[in-house]
């Protein structure tokens, strides 16, 4: 039996508030050898309702990130993919606003998004590989680029984006020369109130990530102040 014949039994849900882009994605998914279930002309208030519909009608999903422009949903695709992850449901996230969204509205849920594709990357080949990579991670085979490691995060700036606080920081264990932005809401409130430039935290970060877009942050703790005599201050 060929790989395409195996794929033909798998149906992939297409979630996009833009009908034309949904059709393009569906075509690529079909080129990859899957059947499609396209959702359109609907509105979802609760992410759980959409999760239930997808799980009832498909075995995988390809989801656009911004779903509110045409009133399709009042939540982001990243949140939807993260919720599907909890059900071990292989799902890909697509965005055409990579530079604007990855540091904030996607980073909130990045630890539960195994595969993020830019719109231009989302062809039949990358979609097929993405579904395979998701399925492997959900089965416990996590690649080194996605494995979290406890590491130091040095805060350099607290700012605001989309009316929510964000943090700029360096992760020396990943790249000591490149700052990364993430939502302050990822940090527990008892630590968040102590945030200031140069404070150091421990966090679990996938320091094997190749790009900053792929980094995620979780399990924050306060780190001790550096000892001026240890050469690390």
mmCIF file of C-alpha atoms in Angstrom:
data_model
loop_
_atom_site.group_PDB
_atom_site.id
_atom_site.type_symbol
_atom_site.label_atom_id
_atom_site.label_comp_id
_atom_site.label_asym_id
_atom_site.label_seq_id
_atom_site.Cartn_x
_atom_site.Cartn_y
_atom_site.Cartn_z
ATOM 1 C CA UNK A 1 0.000 0.000 0.000
ATOM 2 C CA UNK A 2 1.411 3.419 -0.919
ATOM 3 C CA UNK A 3 1.804 6.277 1.545
ATOM 4 C CA UNK A 4 -0.839 8.259 -0.366
ATOM 5 C CA UNK A 5 -3.336 5.433 0.041
ATOM 6 C CA UNK A 6 -2.678 5.425 3.777
ATOM 7 C CA UNK A 7 -3.188 9.205 3.945
ATOM 8 C CA UNK A 8 -6.450 8.987 1.991
ATOM 9 C CA UNK A 9 -8.188 7.641 5.093
ATOM 10 C CA UNK A 10 -7.163 10.715 7.110
ATOM 11 C CA UNK A 11 -9.285 13.858 7.014
ATOM 12 C CA UNK A 12 -7.733 17.233 7.853
ATOM 13 C CA UNK A 13 -9.863 20.135 9.067
ATOM 14 C CA UNK A 14 -9.104 23.499 7.419
ATOM 15 C CA UNK A 15 -9.741 26.469 9.716
ATOM 16 C CA UNK A 16 -9.374 29.928 8.184
ATOM 17 C CA UNK A 17 -11.605 33.009 8.268
ATOM 18 C CA UNK A 18 -10.543 33.896 4.706
ATOM 19 C CA UNK A 19 -12.469 31.705 2.256
ATOM 20 C CA UNK A 20 -9.905 32.114 -0.546
ATOM 21 C CA UNK A 21 -6.965 31.202 1.683
ATOM 22 C CA UNK A 22 -8.928 28.254 3.064
ATOM 23 C CA UNK A 23 -9.367 26.963 -0.495
ATOM 24 C CA UNK A 24 -5.643 27.349 -1.194
ATOM 25 C CA UNK A 25 -4.763 25.481 1.991
ATOM 26 C CA UNK A 26 -7.296 22.758 1.219
ATOM 27 C CA UNK A 27 -5.744 22.269 -2.215
ATOM 28 C CA UNK A 28 -2.272 21.860 -0.683
ATOM 29 C CA UNK A 29 -3.626 19.432 1.922
ATOM 30 C CA UNK A 30 -5.261 17.352 -0.827
ATOM 31 C CA UNK A 31 -1.992 17.445 -2.792
ATOM 32 C CA UNK A 32 -0.341 15.991 0.298
ATOM 33 C CA UNK A 33 -2.737 13.041 0.031
ATOM 34 C CA UNK A 34 -5.326 13.851 2.687
ATOM 35 C CA UNK A 35 -9.065 14.407 2.566
ATOM 36 C CA UNK A 36 -10.302 17.808 3.793
ATOM 37 C CA UNK A 37 -13.047 19.146 6.032
ATOM 38 C CA UNK A 38 -13.369 22.900 5.424
ATOM 39 C CA UNK A 39 -15.119 25.055 8.014
ATOM 40 C CA UNK A 40 -16.650 28.273 6.698
ATOM 41 C CA UNK A 41 -19.581 30.662 7.168
ATOM 42 C CA UNK A 42 -19.725 30.044 10.910
ATOM 43 C CA UNK A 43 -18.951 31.886 14.113
ATOM 44 C CA UNK A 44 -17.469 30.393 17.255
ATOM 45 C CA UNK A 45 -17.544 32.149 20.629
ATOM 46 C CA UNK A 46 -15.885 29.327 22.550
ATOM 47 C CA UNK A 47 -12.726 27.516 21.536
ATOM 48 C CA UNK A 48 -14.087 24.306 23.101
ATOM 49 C CA UNK A 49 -17.034 24.272 20.666
ATOM 50 C CA UNK A 50 -14.702 24.425 17.675
ATOM 51 C CA UNK A 51 -12.408 21.791 19.184
ATOM 52 C CA UNK A 52 -15.382 19.426 19.548
ATOM 53 C CA UNK A 53 -16.522 19.990 15.954
ATOM 54 C CA UNK A 54 -13.033 19.377 14.586
ATOM 55 C CA UNK A 55 -12.515 16.209 16.600
ATOM 56 C CA UNK A 56 -15.894 14.852 15.472
ATOM 57 C CA UNK A 57 -15.135 15.352 11.777
ATOM 58 C CA UNK A 58 -11.368 15.016 11.251
ATOM 59 C CA UNK A 59 -8.166 13.391 12.448
ATOM 60 C CA UNK A 60 -5.912 16.436 12.044
ATOM 61 C CA UNK A 61 -6.102 20.193 11.498
ATOM 62 C CA UNK A 62 -4.416 23.043 9.669
ATOM 63 C CA UNK A 63 -5.336 26.338 11.268
ATOM 64 C CA UNK A 64 -4.750 29.984 10.434
ATOM 65 C CA UNK A 65 -3.723 32.149 13.386
ATOM 66 C CA UNK A 66 -5.864 35.258 12.932
ATOM 67 C CA UNK A 67 -9.484 34.078 12.905
ATOM 68 C CA UNK A 68 -11.366 37.210 13.959
ATOM 69 C CA UNK A 69 -11.031 39.481 10.907
ATOM 70 C CA UNK A 70 -14.193 38.116 9.267
ATOM 71 C CA UNK A 71 -15.963 37.226 12.496
ATOM 72 C CA UNK A 72 -15.148 33.516 12.289
ATOM 73 C CA UNK A 73 -13.991 33.330 15.922
ATOM 74 C CA UNK A 74 -13.118 35.645 18.800
ATOM 75 C CA UNK A 75 -9.937 33.760 19.683
ATOM 76 C CA UNK A 76 -6.628 33.095 17.966
ATOM 77 C CA UNK A 77 -5.727 29.990 16.012
ATOM 78 C CA UNK A 78 -2.781 29.467 18.378
ATOM 79 C CA UNK A 79 -5.195 28.960 21.261
ATOM 80 C CA UNK A 80 -7.197 26.498 19.172
ATOM 81 C CA UNK A 81 -4.094 24.462 18.258
ATOM 82 C CA UNK A 82 -2.994 24.436 21.921
ATOM 83 C CA UNK A 83 -6.388 23.097 22.968
ATOM 84 C CA UNK A 84 -6.239 20.389 20.294
ATOM 85 C CA UNK A 85 -2.745 19.498 21.557
ATOM 86 C CA UNK A 86 -4.262 18.610 24.930
ATOM 87 C CA UNK A 87 -6.342 15.969 23.122
ATOM 88 C CA UNK A 88 -3.222 14.683 21.304
ATOM 89 C CA UNK A 89 -4.780 15.875 18.045
ATOM 90 C CA UNK A 90 -2.140 16.715 15.376
ATOM 91 C CA UNK A 91 -2.565 20.326 14.261
ATOM 92 C CA UNK A 92 -0.482 22.842 12.333
ATOM 93 C CA UNK A 93 -0.593 26.610 12.771
ATOM 94 C CA UNK A 94 -0.190 28.942 9.790
ATOM 95 C CA UNK A 95 0.385 32.699 9.925
ATOM 96 C CA UNK A 96 1.070 35.342 7.312
ATOM 97 C CA UNK A 97 1.962 37.811 10.088
ATOM 98 C CA UNK A 98 5.022 35.997 11.399
ATOM 99 C CA UNK A 99 7.014 39.048 12.504
ATOM 100 C CA UNK A 100 4.036 40.619 14.307
ATOM 101 C CA UNK A 101 2.477 37.595 15.969
ATOM 102 C CA UNK A 102 5.171 35.135 17.010
ATOM 103 C CA UNK A 103 6.520 37.129 19.966
ATOM 104 C CA UNK A 104 3.152 37.760 21.576
ATOM 105 C CA UNK A 105 -0.136 36.224 20.504
ATOM 106 C CA UNK A 106 1.490 32.968 19.327
ATOM 107 C CA UNK A 107 4.146 32.760 22.081
ATOM 108 C CA UNK A 108 1.380 32.519 24.690
ATOM 109 C CA UNK A 109 0.645 28.981 23.498
ATOM 110 C CA UNK A 110 3.903 28.113 21.720
ATOM 111 C CA UNK A 111 4.752 25.196 24.042
ATOM 112 C CA UNK A 112 1.693 23.394 22.657
ATOM 113 C CA UNK A 113 2.279 24.261 18.989
ATOM 114 C CA UNK A 114 4.730 21.702 17.549
ATOM 115 C CA UNK A 115 4.712 23.159 14.033
ATOM 116 C CA UNK A 116 4.361 26.798 12.951
ATOM 117 C CA UNK A 117 4.441 27.577 9.234
ATOM 118 C CA UNK A 118 4.465 30.924 7.499
ATOM 119 C CA UNK A 119 1.853 31.224 4.769
ATOM 120 C CA UNK A 120 4.522 30.989 2.069
ATOM 121 C CA UNK A 121 5.913 27.778 3.599
ATOM 122 C CA UNK A 122 2.549 26.019 3.754
ATOM 123 C CA UNK A 123 2.753 23.749 0.717
ATOM 124 C CA UNK A 124 1.885 20.063 0.339
ATOM 125 C CA UNK A 125 5.336 18.887 1.386
ATOM 126 C CA UNK A 126 5.631 21.006 4.551
ATOM 127 C CA UNK A 127 2.064 20.182 5.571
ATOM 128 C CA UNK A 128 2.659 16.424 5.229
ATOM 129 C CA UNK A 129 5.909 16.702 7.214
ATOM 130 C CA UNK A 130 4.226 18.936 9.779
ATOM 131 C CA UNK A 131 1.420 16.461 10.450
ATOM 132 C CA UNK A 132 4.032 13.726 10.828
ATOM 133 C CA UNK A 133 6.127 15.852 13.235
ATOM 134 C CA UNK A 134 3.046 16.700 15.314
ATOM 135 C CA UNK A 135 2.029 13.054 15.525
ATOM 136 C CA UNK A 136 5.528 12.067 16.665
ATOM 137 C CA UNK A 137 5.636 14.731 19.377
ATOM 138 C CA UNK A 138 2.178 13.802 20.632
ATOM 139 C CA UNK A 139 3.341 10.193 20.916
ATOM 140 C CA UNK A 140 6.232 11.310 23.136
ATOM 141 C CA UNK A 141 8.994 11.510 20.527
ATOM 142 C CA UNK A 142 9.973 15.121 21.116
ATOM 143 C CA UNK A 143 12.790 16.507 18.923
ATOM 144 C CA UNK A 144 15.753 18.241 20.567
ATOM 145 C CA UNK A 145 14.558 21.586 19.167
ATOM 146 C CA UNK A 146 11.361 21.261 21.214
ATOM 147 C CA UNK A 147 12.690 19.844 24.496
ATOM 148 C CA UNK A 148 12.535 22.274 27.441
ATOM 149 C CA UNK A 149 15.589 22.888 29.598
ATOM 150 C CA UNK A 150 15.828 24.865 32.830
ATOM 151 C CA UNK A 151 17.876 27.942 32.034
ATOM 152 C CA UNK A 152 18.522 31.545 33.030
ATOM 153 C CA UNK A 153 16.356 34.304 31.508
ATOM 154 C CA UNK A 154 17.621 37.863 32.059
ATOM 155 C CA UNK A 155 14.923 40.536 31.855
ATOM 156 C CA UNK A 156 15.966 43.733 30.067
ATOM 157 C CA UNK A 157 12.719 45.614 29.466
ATOM 158 C CA UNK A 158 9.011 45.603 30.348
ATOM 159 C CA UNK A 159 6.784 47.099 27.668
ATOM 160 C CA UNK A 160 3.248 46.874 26.313
ATOM 161 C CA UNK A 161 1.832 45.272 23.164
ATOM 162 C CA UNK A 162 -1.859 45.045 22.212
ATOM 163 C CA UNK A 163 -2.650 46.648 25.592
ATOM 164 C CA UNK A 164 -0.941 43.819 27.467
ATOM 165 C CA UNK A 165 2.442 43.811 29.222
ATOM 166 C CA UNK A 166 5.318 42.092 27.427
ATOM 167 C CA UNK A 167 8.854 41.283 28.494
ATOM 168 C CA UNK A 168 12.090 41.571 26.530
ATOM 169 C CA UNK A 169 14.808 39.233 27.719
ATOM 170 C CA UNK A 170 18.013 37.431 26.873
ATOM 171 C CA UNK A 171 18.351 33.660 27.141
ATOM 172 C CA UNK A 172 22.137 33.085 27.269
ATOM 173 C CA UNK A 173 21.664 29.329 26.995
ATOM 174 C CA UNK A 174 20.026 29.876 23.585
ATOM 175 C CA UNK A 175 21.706 33.026 22.197
ATOM 176 C CA UNK A 176 23.397 35.567 24.502
ATOM 177 C CA UNK A 177 23.309 38.260 21.799
ATOM 178 C CA UNK A 178 19.656 38.220 20.695
ATOM 179 C CA UNK A 179 16.740 39.518 22.759
ATOM 180 C CA UNK A 180 13.414 37.693 22.769
ATOM 181 C CA UNK A 181 9.952 39.097 23.549
ATOM 182 C CA UNK A 182 7.197 37.151 25.301
ATOM 183 C CA UNK A 183 3.919 37.942 27.130
ATOM 184 C CA UNK A 184 4.354 38.839 30.803
ATOM 185 C CA UNK A 185 1.264 36.720 31.510
ATOM 186 C CA UNK A 186 3.440 33.606 31.117
ATOM 187 C CA UNK A 187 5.141 34.541 34.402
ATOM 188 C CA UNK A 188 3.263 33.775 37.663
ATOM 189 C CA UNK A 189 1.771 36.891 39.220
ATOM 190 C CA UNK A 190 3.812 36.642 42.431
ATOM 191 C CA UNK A 191 6.983 36.913 40.310
ATOM 192 C CA UNK A 192 5.534 39.315 37.743
ATOM 193 C CA UNK A 193 5.107 42.084 40.329
ATOM 194 C CA UNK A 194 8.869 41.937 40.985
ATOM 195 C CA UNK A 195 9.911 42.352 37.354
ATOM 196 C CA UNK A 196 12.440 45.044 36.544
ATOM 197 C CA UNK A 197 15.401 45.398 34.168
ATOM 198 C CA UNK A 198 18.319 43.057 34.932
ATOM 199 C CA UNK A 199 16.342 40.747 37.192
ATOM 200 C CA UNK A 200 17.134 37.096 36.482
ATOM 201 C CA UNK A 201 14.657 34.234 36.348
ATOM 202 C CA UNK A 202 14.861 30.526 35.786
ATOM 203 C CA UNK A 203 12.491 29.160 33.138
ATOM 204 C CA UNK A 204 12.024 26.024 31.106
ATOM 205 C CA UNK A 205 12.906 26.994 27.530
ATOM 206 C CA UNK A 206 13.525 24.907 24.405
ATOM 207 C CA UNK A 207 17.064 26.229 24.007
ATOM 208 C CA UNK A 208 17.671 23.869 21.076
ATOM 209 C CA UNK A 209 15.337 25.961 18.895
ATOM 210 C CA UNK A 210 16.921 27.210 15.688
ATOM 211 C CA UNK A 211 14.871 30.445 15.474
ATOM 212 C CA UNK A 212 13.483 32.840 18.069
ATOM 213 C CA UNK A 213 10.013 32.222 16.567
ATOM 214 C CA UNK A 214 10.215 28.656 17.857
ATOM 215 C CA UNK A 215 11.106 29.478 21.474
ATOM 216 C CA UNK A 216 8.629 28.878 24.267
ATOM 217 C CA UNK A 217 8.780 29.730 27.973
ATOM 218 C CA UNK A 218 7.176 28.065 30.995
ATOM 219 C CA UNK A 219 7.708 27.229 34.707
ATOM 220 C CA UNK A 220 9.294 30.519 35.754
ATOM 221 C CA UNK A 221 11.140 30.861 39.084
ATOM 222 C CA UNK A 222 13.143 33.644 40.658
ATOM 223 C CA UNK A 223 16.884 33.125 40.281
ATOM 224 C CA UNK A 224 19.343 34.191 42.985
ATOM 225 C CA UNK A 225 21.188 37.447 42.507
ATOM 226 C CA UNK A 226 24.598 36.846 40.872
ATOM 227 C CA UNK A 227 27.581 36.824 43.191
ATOM 228 C CA UNK A 228 29.943 39.638 42.221
ATOM 229 C CA UNK A 229 32.871 37.434 43.210
ATOM 230 C CA UNK A 230 31.995 34.455 40.995
ATOM 231 C CA UNK A 231 32.838 36.212 37.717
ATOM 232 C CA UNK A 232 29.282 35.866 36.411
ATOM 233 C CA UNK A 233 27.791 39.144 37.609
#
